[in-house]
């Protein structure tokens, strides 16, 4: 997959609009188009990585930066004290539909466990 085929690469390039709420050198966060909670934000790396299966040891810092971004977005959105969920789906059976890794940040309601 090239950047031009990837929806999230196109959002990163500004070719497709998104409601961006946080940016860092390595990550971008924007509101999910189909929210599953009052707050539903997607945090993506600026570099295209298709799935978790494609990660290398050298990507550890990049993946960590997604969680640092999640913490900051949760604070911005007022979720830090009550709690929130982070999820990264890998592959079709887990529900991954966009093949550029992304961390879902969901908050503002109660969540069940185990997830469906
Ligand atoms: P997943 O199913 O884990 O791959 O999550 C993909 C998410 O991406 C899903 O919750 C819907 C969201 N999404 C799909 N297309 C767009 C889009 O064009 N803009 C935004 N903001 N979100 C999108």
PDB file of C-alpha atoms and ligand atoms in Angstrom:
ATOM      1  CA  UNK A   1       0.000   0.000   0.000  1.00  0.00           C
ATOM      2  CA  UNK A   2       1.307   3.441  -0.887  1.00  0.00           C
ATOM      3  CA  UNK A   3       0.516   6.670   0.904  1.00  0.00           C
ATOM      4  CA  UNK A   4      -1.891   7.645  -1.847  1.00  0.00           C
ATOM      5  CA  UNK A   5      -3.967   4.480  -1.217  1.00  0.00           C
ATOM      6  CA  UNK A   6      -4.091   4.925   2.541  1.00  0.00           C
ATOM      7  CA  UNK A   7      -6.928   6.940   4.033  1.00  0.00           C
ATOM      8  CA  UNK A   8      -4.972   7.968   7.110  1.00  0.00           C
ATOM      9  CA  UNK A   9      -1.892   8.954   5.066  1.00  0.00           C
ATOM     10  CA  UNK A  10      -4.207  11.172   3.048  1.00  0.00           C
ATOM     11  CA  UNK A  11      -5.508  12.755   6.265  1.00  0.00           C
ATOM     12  CA  UNK A  12      -1.875  13.304   7.309  1.00  0.00           C
ATOM     13  CA  UNK A  13      -1.202  15.002   3.969  1.00  0.00           C
ATOM     14  CA  UNK A  14      -4.260  17.237   4.420  1.00  0.00           C
ATOM     15  CA  UNK A  15      -5.927  15.756   1.335  1.00  0.00           C
ATOM     16  CA  UNK A  16      -8.922  14.557   3.371  1.00  0.00           C
ATOM     17  CA  UNK A  17     -10.293  16.803   6.120  1.00  0.00           C
ATOM     18  CA  UNK A  18     -10.320  15.661   9.724  1.00  0.00           C
ATOM     19  CA  UNK A  19     -11.102  17.248  13.072  1.00  0.00           C
ATOM     20  CA  UNK A  20      -7.523  17.274  14.360  1.00  0.00           C
ATOM     21  CA  UNK A  21      -7.228  17.896  18.104  1.00  0.00           C
ATOM     22  CA  UNK A  22      -3.579  17.063  18.842  1.00  0.00           C
ATOM     23  CA  UNK A  23      -0.305  16.920  16.940  1.00  0.00           C
ATOM     24  CA  UNK A  24       3.228  15.931  17.839  1.00  0.00           C
ATOM     25  CA  UNK A  25       6.352  15.271  15.803  1.00  0.00           C
ATOM     26  CA  UNK A  26       5.416  11.617  15.498  1.00  0.00           C
ATOM     27  CA  UNK A  27       1.615  11.482  15.852  1.00  0.00           C
ATOM     28  CA  UNK A  28      -1.670  13.067  14.868  1.00  0.00           C
ATOM     29  CA  UNK A  29      -5.003  12.752  16.730  1.00  0.00           C
ATOM     30  CA  UNK A  30      -8.411  13.459  15.221  1.00  0.00           C
ATOM     31  CA  UNK A  31     -12.035  12.644  16.004  1.00  0.00           C
ATOM     32  CA  UNK A  32     -13.432   9.369  14.664  1.00  0.00           C
ATOM     33  CA  UNK A  33     -16.014   9.879  11.912  1.00  0.00           C
ATOM     34  CA  UNK A  34     -18.246   7.174  13.476  1.00  0.00           C
ATOM     35  CA  UNK A  35     -17.910   7.711  17.232  1.00  0.00           C
ATOM     36  CA  UNK A  36     -18.595   4.791  19.566  1.00  0.00           C
ATOM     37  CA  UNK A  37     -18.509   6.945  22.706  1.00  0.00           C
ATOM     38  CA  UNK A  38     -19.042  10.638  23.553  1.00  0.00           C
ATOM     39  CA  UNK A  39     -15.307  11.079  22.983  1.00  0.00           C
ATOM     40  CA  UNK A  40     -13.759   8.888  20.277  1.00  0.00           C
ATOM     41  CA  UNK A  41     -10.375   9.957  18.972  1.00  0.00           C
ATOM     42  CA  UNK A  42      -7.943   8.165  16.665  1.00  0.00           C
ATOM     43  CA  UNK A  43      -4.219   8.590  17.272  1.00  0.00           C
ATOM     44  CA  UNK A  44      -2.028   7.668  14.328  1.00  0.00           C
ATOM     45  CA  UNK A  45       1.699   7.673  13.664  1.00  0.00           C
ATOM     46  CA  UNK A  46       2.875  10.046  10.956  1.00  0.00           C
ATOM     47  CA  UNK A  47       4.743   7.134   9.380  1.00  0.00           C
ATOM     48  CA  UNK A  48       2.668   4.506   7.594  1.00  0.00           C
ATOM     49  CA  UNK A  49       2.648   1.136   9.388  1.00  0.00           C
ATOM     50  CA  UNK A  50      -0.032  -1.230   8.143  1.00  0.00           C
ATOM     51  CA  UNK A  51      -0.761  -3.382  11.209  1.00  0.00           C
ATOM     52  CA  UNK A  52       0.776  -4.301  14.562  1.00  0.00           C
ATOM     53  CA  UNK A  53       2.250  -7.308  12.722  1.00  0.00           C
ATOM     54  CA  UNK A  54       4.449  -4.934  10.748  1.00  0.00           C
ATOM     55  CA  UNK A  55       6.112  -3.372  13.792  1.00  0.00           C
ATOM     56  CA  UNK A  56       9.851  -3.750  14.345  1.00  0.00           C
ATOM     57  CA  UNK A  57      11.758  -3.382  17.602  1.00  0.00           C
ATOM     58  CA  UNK A  58      12.890  -0.009  16.296  1.00  0.00           C
ATOM     59  CA  UNK A  59       9.275   1.193  16.298  1.00  0.00           C
ATOM     60  CA  UNK A  60       8.947   0.918  20.084  1.00  0.00           C
ATOM     61  CA  UNK A  61       9.486   4.627  20.657  1.00  0.00           C
ATOM     62  CA  UNK A  62       7.000   5.544  17.942  1.00  0.00           C
ATOM     63  CA  UNK A  63       4.318   3.277  19.407  1.00  0.00           C
ATOM     64  CA  UNK A  64       5.047   4.648  22.863  1.00  0.00           C
ATOM     65  CA  UNK A  65       4.497   8.134  21.504  1.00  0.00           C
ATOM     66  CA  UNK A  66       0.935   7.155  20.561  1.00  0.00           C
ATOM     67  CA  UNK A  67       0.216   6.413  24.227  1.00  0.00           C
ATOM     68  CA  UNK A  68       1.856   9.647  25.334  1.00  0.00           C
ATOM     69  CA  UNK A  69      -0.426  11.419  22.854  1.00  0.00           C
ATOM     70  CA  UNK A  70      -3.418   9.469  24.256  1.00  0.00           C
ATOM     71  CA  UNK A  71      -2.614  10.648  27.760  1.00  0.00           C
ATOM     72  CA  UNK A  72      -2.455  14.238  26.570  1.00  0.00           C
ATOM     73  CA  UNK A  73      -5.692  13.985  24.568  1.00  0.00           C
ATOM     74  CA  UNK A  74      -7.454  12.398  27.560  1.00  0.00           C
ATOM     75  CA  UNK A  75      -6.357  15.325  29.703  1.00  0.00           C
ATOM     76  CA  UNK A  76      -7.510  17.835  27.079  1.00  0.00           C
ATOM     77  CA  UNK A  77     -10.886  16.098  26.807  1.00  0.00           C
ATOM     78  CA  UNK A  78     -11.388  15.949  30.586  1.00  0.00           C
ATOM     79  CA  UNK A  79     -11.246  12.136  30.725  1.00  0.00           C
ATOM     80  CA  UNK A  80      -8.106  11.604  32.773  1.00  0.00           C
ATOM     81  CA  UNK A  81      -9.761  11.277  36.183  1.00  0.00           C
ATOM     82  CA  UNK A  82     -12.843   9.197  35.301  1.00  0.00           C
ATOM     83  CA  UNK A  83     -11.018   6.880  32.902  1.00  0.00           C
ATOM     84  CA  UNK A  84     -10.976   5.983  29.260  1.00  0.00           C
ATOM     85  CA  UNK A  85     -10.191   3.061  26.999  1.00  0.00           C
ATOM     86  CA  UNK A  86      -7.428   2.671  24.430  1.00  0.00           C
ATOM     87  CA  UNK A  87      -7.724  -0.015  21.759  1.00  0.00           C
ATOM     88  CA  UNK A  88      -5.639  -0.969  18.740  1.00  0.00           C
ATOM     89  CA  UNK A  89      -7.264  -3.551  16.483  1.00  0.00           C
ATOM     90  CA  UNK A  90      -5.021  -5.842  14.434  1.00  0.00           C
ATOM     91  CA  UNK A  91      -6.458  -7.547  11.388  1.00  0.00           C
ATOM     92  CA  UNK A  92      -9.938  -8.053  10.020  1.00  0.00           C
ATOM     93  CA  UNK A  93     -11.204 -10.504  12.648  1.00  0.00           C
ATOM     94  CA  UNK A  94     -10.349  -7.991  15.355  1.00  0.00           C
ATOM     95  CA  UNK A  95     -12.247  -5.281  13.500  1.00  0.00           C
ATOM     96  CA  UNK A  96      -9.405  -3.389  11.830  1.00  0.00           C
ATOM     97  CA  UNK A  97     -10.866  -1.614   8.820  1.00  0.00           C
ATOM     98  CA  UNK A  98      -8.205   1.027   8.121  1.00  0.00           C
ATOM     99  CA  UNK A  99      -4.768  -0.481   7.528  1.00  0.00           C
ATOM    100  CA  UNK A 100      -2.581   2.245   9.034  1.00  0.00           C
ATOM    101  CA  UNK A 101      -2.151   1.533  12.727  1.00  0.00           C
ATOM    102  CA  UNK A 102      -4.225   3.711  15.019  1.00  0.00           C
ATOM    103  CA  UNK A 103      -4.962   3.862  18.692  1.00  0.00           C
ATOM    104  CA  UNK A 104      -8.623   4.402  19.518  1.00  0.00           C
ATOM    105  CA  UNK A 105      -9.206   6.579  22.583  1.00  0.00           C
ATOM    106  CA  UNK A 106     -12.768   6.266  23.872  1.00  0.00           C
ATOM    107  CA  UNK A 107     -14.293   7.962  26.869  1.00  0.00           C
ATOM    108  CA  UNK A 108     -17.313   9.631  28.366  1.00  0.00           C
ATOM    109  CA  UNK A 109     -19.327   6.493  29.091  1.00  0.00           C
ATOM    110  CA  UNK A 110     -19.043   3.186  30.965  1.00  0.00           C
ATOM    111  CA  UNK A 111     -17.311   0.340  29.121  1.00  0.00           C
ATOM    112  CA  UNK A 112     -17.932  -3.376  29.519  1.00  0.00           C
ATOM    113  CA  UNK A 113     -15.269  -6.048  29.854  1.00  0.00           C
ATOM    114  CA  UNK A 114     -14.616  -8.267  27.996  1.00  0.00           C
ATOM    115  CA  UNK A 115     -15.222  -6.187  24.883  1.00  0.00           C
ATOM    116  CA  UNK A 116     -17.487  -7.622  22.196  1.00  0.00           C
TER     117      UNK A 116
HETATM  118  P1  LIG B   1     -10.626   0.234  12.889  1.00  0.00           P
HETATM  119  O1  LIG B   1     -11.969  -0.370  12.584  1.00  0.00           O
HETATM  120  O2  LIG B   1     -10.022  -0.183  14.235  1.00  0.00           O
HETATM  121  O3  LIG B   1      -9.675   0.062  11.730  1.00  0.00           O
HETATM  122  O4  LIG B   1     -10.926   1.791  13.040  1.00  0.00           O
HETATM  123  C1  LIG B   1     -11.028   2.639  11.939  1.00  0.00           C
HETATM  124  C2  LIG B   1     -11.782   3.849  12.385  1.00  0.00           C
HETATM  125  O5  LIG B   1     -11.605   4.868  11.432  1.00  0.00           O
HETATM  126  C3  LIG B   1     -13.289   3.649  12.517  1.00  0.00           C
HETATM  127  O6  LIG B   1     -13.672   3.809  13.879  1.00  0.00           O
HETATM  128  C4  LIG B   1     -13.901   4.722  11.650  1.00  0.00           C
HETATM  129  C5  LIG B   1     -12.756   5.652  11.390  1.00  0.00           C
HETATM  130  N1  LIG B   1     -12.769   6.282  10.099  1.00  0.00           N
HETATM  131  C6  LIG B   1     -12.910   5.668   8.901  1.00  0.00           C
HETATM  132  N2  LIG B   1     -12.853   6.576   7.916  1.00  0.00           N
HETATM  133  C7  LIG B   1     -12.646   7.790   8.511  1.00  0.00           C
HETATM  134  C8  LIG B   1     -12.480   9.110   7.999  1.00  0.00           C
HETATM  135  O7  LIG B   1     -12.492   9.369   6.795  1.00  0.00           O
HETATM  136  N3  LIG B   1     -12.309  10.097   8.916  1.00  0.00           N
HETATM  137  C9  LIG B   1     -12.283   9.850  10.257  1.00  0.00           C
HETATM  138  N4  LIG B   1     -12.126  10.892  11.066  1.00  0.00           N
HETATM  139  N5  LIG B   1     -12.422   8.611  10.767  1.00  0.00           N
HETATM  140  C10 LIG B   1     -12.601   7.598   9.893  1.00  0.00           C
END
